Every structure is written in C-alpha cells, then in structure tokens.
Short mmCIF file of N, CA and C in Angstrom, two decimals:
data_model
loop_
_atom_site.label_atom_id
_atom_site.label_comp_id
_atom_site.label_asym_id
_atom_site.label_seq_id
_atom_site.Cartn_x
_atom_site.Cartn_y
_atom_site.Cartn_z
N MET A 1 -2.42 28.99 33.15
CA MET A 1 -2.82 28.97 31.71
C MET A 1 -1.68 29.41 31.03
N THR A 2 -1.57 28.80 29.81
CA THR A 2 -0.50 29.34 28.94
C THR A 2 -1.23 29.79 27.74
N CYS A 3 -0.65 30.67 27.04
CA CYS A 3 -1.17 31.31 25.80
C CYS A 3 -0.88 30.38 24.59
N PRO A 4 -1.70 30.55 23.55
CA PRO A 4 -1.23 29.59 22.22
C PRO A 4 0.00 30.24 21.71
N PRO A 5 0.79 29.43 21.18
CA PRO A 5 2.17 29.87 20.69
C PRO A 5 2.10 31.06 19.67
N ARG A 6 1.19 31.13 18.85
CA ARG A 6 1.04 32.08 17.96
C ARG A 6 0.92 33.34 18.73
N ILE A 7 0.17 33.51 19.68
CA ILE A 7 -0.19 34.78 20.52
C ILE A 7 0.90 34.96 21.47
N CYS A 8 1.69 33.92 21.98
CA CYS A 8 2.84 34.17 22.81
C CYS A 8 3.88 34.79 21.90
N GLN A 9 4.25 34.41 20.68
CA GLN A 9 4.94 34.89 19.83
C GLN A 9 4.82 36.27 19.64
N GLU A 10 3.71 36.80 19.32
CA GLU A 10 3.43 38.18 18.99
C GLU A 10 3.73 38.97 20.27
N VAL A 11 3.43 38.51 21.44
CA VAL A 11 3.48 39.32 22.53
C VAL A 11 4.99 39.44 22.90
N ASP A 12 5.73 38.34 22.81
CA ASP A 12 7.21 38.44 23.29
C ASP A 12 7.91 39.23 22.09
N MET A 13 7.48 39.15 20.77
CA MET A 13 8.02 40.09 19.70
C MET A 13 7.82 41.64 19.85
N GLU A 14 6.57 41.79 20.45
CA GLU A 14 6.18 43.37 20.58
C GLU A 14 6.99 43.77 21.75
N LYS A 15 6.76 43.02 22.96
CA LYS A 15 7.64 43.37 24.17
C LYS A 15 9.01 43.71 24.00
N THR A 16 9.78 42.68 23.32
CA THR A 16 11.04 42.76 23.02
C THR A 16 11.53 44.06 22.05
N LEU A 17 10.88 44.15 20.95
CA LEU A 17 11.15 45.18 20.02
C LEU A 17 10.76 46.68 20.52
N LEU A 18 9.54 46.86 21.37
CA LEU A 18 9.31 48.13 21.99
C LEU A 18 10.19 48.29 22.96
N ALA A 19 10.78 47.35 23.76
CA ALA A 19 11.66 47.58 24.86
C ALA A 19 12.89 48.10 24.36
N GLN A 20 13.34 47.69 23.05
CA GLN A 20 14.67 47.99 22.53
C GLN A 20 14.45 49.32 21.68
N SER A 21 13.20 49.97 21.57
CA SER A 21 12.89 51.07 20.84
C SER A 21 13.14 50.72 19.33
N LYS A 22 12.90 49.52 18.93
CA LYS A 22 13.16 49.12 17.51
C LYS A 22 11.87 49.52 16.65
N ILE A 23 10.78 49.44 17.39
CA ILE A 23 9.32 49.86 16.61
C ILE A 23 8.47 50.64 17.54
N THR A 24 7.45 51.12 17.06
CA THR A 24 6.56 51.59 17.69
C THR A 24 5.34 50.73 17.97
N SER A 25 4.38 51.06 18.77
CA SER A 25 3.20 50.07 19.02
C SER A 25 2.35 49.98 17.85
N GLN A 26 2.36 51.08 17.02
CA GLN A 26 1.61 51.05 15.83
C GLN A 26 2.14 50.11 14.67
N ASP A 27 3.58 50.00 14.76
CA ASP A 27 4.31 49.13 13.88
C ASP A 27 3.79 47.70 13.95
N MET A 28 3.18 47.26 15.14
CA MET A 28 2.88 45.81 15.22
C MET A 28 1.59 45.38 14.35
N ASN A 29 0.98 46.40 13.78
CA ASN A 29 -0.06 46.18 12.82
C ASN A 29 0.49 45.72 11.38
N LEU A 30 1.72 45.81 11.03
CA LEU A 30 2.49 45.39 9.93
C LEU A 30 2.77 43.97 9.94
N PHE A 31 2.66 43.28 11.16
CA PHE A 31 3.07 41.91 11.33
C PHE A 31 1.80 41.02 11.39
N SER A 32 2.07 39.82 10.79
CA SER A 32 1.06 38.79 10.91
C SER A 32 1.83 37.41 11.11
N THR A 33 1.43 36.91 12.23
CA THR A 33 2.01 35.55 12.37
C THR A 33 0.97 34.35 12.31
N THR A 34 1.52 33.26 11.78
CA THR A 34 0.49 32.08 11.64
C THR A 34 1.39 30.83 11.52
N ASP A 35 0.75 29.85 11.96
CA ASP A 35 1.30 28.33 11.68
C ASP A 35 0.63 27.63 10.48
N ASP A 36 -0.37 28.38 10.00
CA ASP A 36 -1.36 27.68 8.96
C ASP A 36 -0.77 28.02 7.49
N PRO A 37 -0.20 27.23 6.72
CA PRO A 37 0.35 27.43 5.61
C PRO A 37 -0.82 28.08 4.62
N GLU A 38 -1.92 27.72 4.67
CA GLU A 38 -3.21 28.17 3.78
C GLU A 38 -3.37 29.57 4.10
N GLU A 39 -3.15 29.98 5.39
CA GLU A 39 -3.25 31.26 5.63
C GLU A 39 -2.28 32.17 5.15
N VAL A 40 -1.04 31.69 5.17
CA VAL A 40 0.17 32.33 4.68
C VAL A 40 0.03 32.66 3.24
N VAL A 41 -0.42 31.63 2.49
CA VAL A 41 -0.64 32.00 0.94
C VAL A 41 -1.67 33.00 0.84
N ARG A 42 -2.76 32.77 1.56
CA ARG A 42 -3.81 33.79 1.32
C ARG A 42 -3.47 35.15 1.78
N PHE A 43 -2.76 35.29 2.66
CA PHE A 43 -2.18 36.62 3.10
C PHE A 43 -1.21 37.28 2.02
N ILE A 44 -0.20 36.50 1.39
CA ILE A 44 0.54 36.83 0.38
C ILE A 44 -0.25 37.22 -0.69
N ARG A 45 -1.24 36.53 -1.14
CA ARG A 45 -2.01 36.67 -2.47
C ARG A 45 -2.76 38.10 -2.40
N GLU A 46 -3.40 38.26 -1.05
CA GLU A 46 -4.02 39.57 -0.68
C GLU A 46 -3.23 40.73 -0.61
N ASN A 47 -1.99 40.59 -0.29
CA ASN A 47 -1.18 41.74 0.10
C ASN A 47 -0.12 41.95 -0.99
N GLN A 48 -0.14 41.51 -2.12
CA GLN A 48 0.90 41.72 -3.08
C GLN A 48 0.64 43.12 -3.58
N PRO A 49 1.67 43.71 -3.73
CA PRO A 49 1.62 45.18 -4.42
C PRO A 49 1.24 45.15 -5.88
N SER A 50 0.56 45.96 -6.44
CA SER A 50 0.27 45.91 -7.80
C SER A 50 1.37 46.21 -8.77
N VAL A 51 1.54 45.53 -9.63
CA VAL A 51 2.69 45.67 -10.71
C VAL A 51 2.01 46.01 -12.10
#
C-alpha cells in the first residue's frame, strides 16, 4: 500500500528535517501542504497577518 502523495511529502519532509536537527517535531505544525489551488487560496486568506 502506498500513501497519498500529500501525506508522503509531509512524512518525508518531517523525517529529513528532524534527522538533520533543522526543526523540532512541533515545527511541523507550521507547515501545510496541498495540491488543491482553492485550499491554498483559502489558507492564505485565513492566515494573513493583520496590517
């Protein structure tokens, strides 16, 4: 069984960065990956800093 590309990307990124001590496990909460353009736009709009 293979994992969906989105999940595999997150797992590979986490394993690589954690192994290199570039991030902590809590840092993964700062990432969001998607292949859905509408989800990208929604995420950006919801997470823009106030000016």
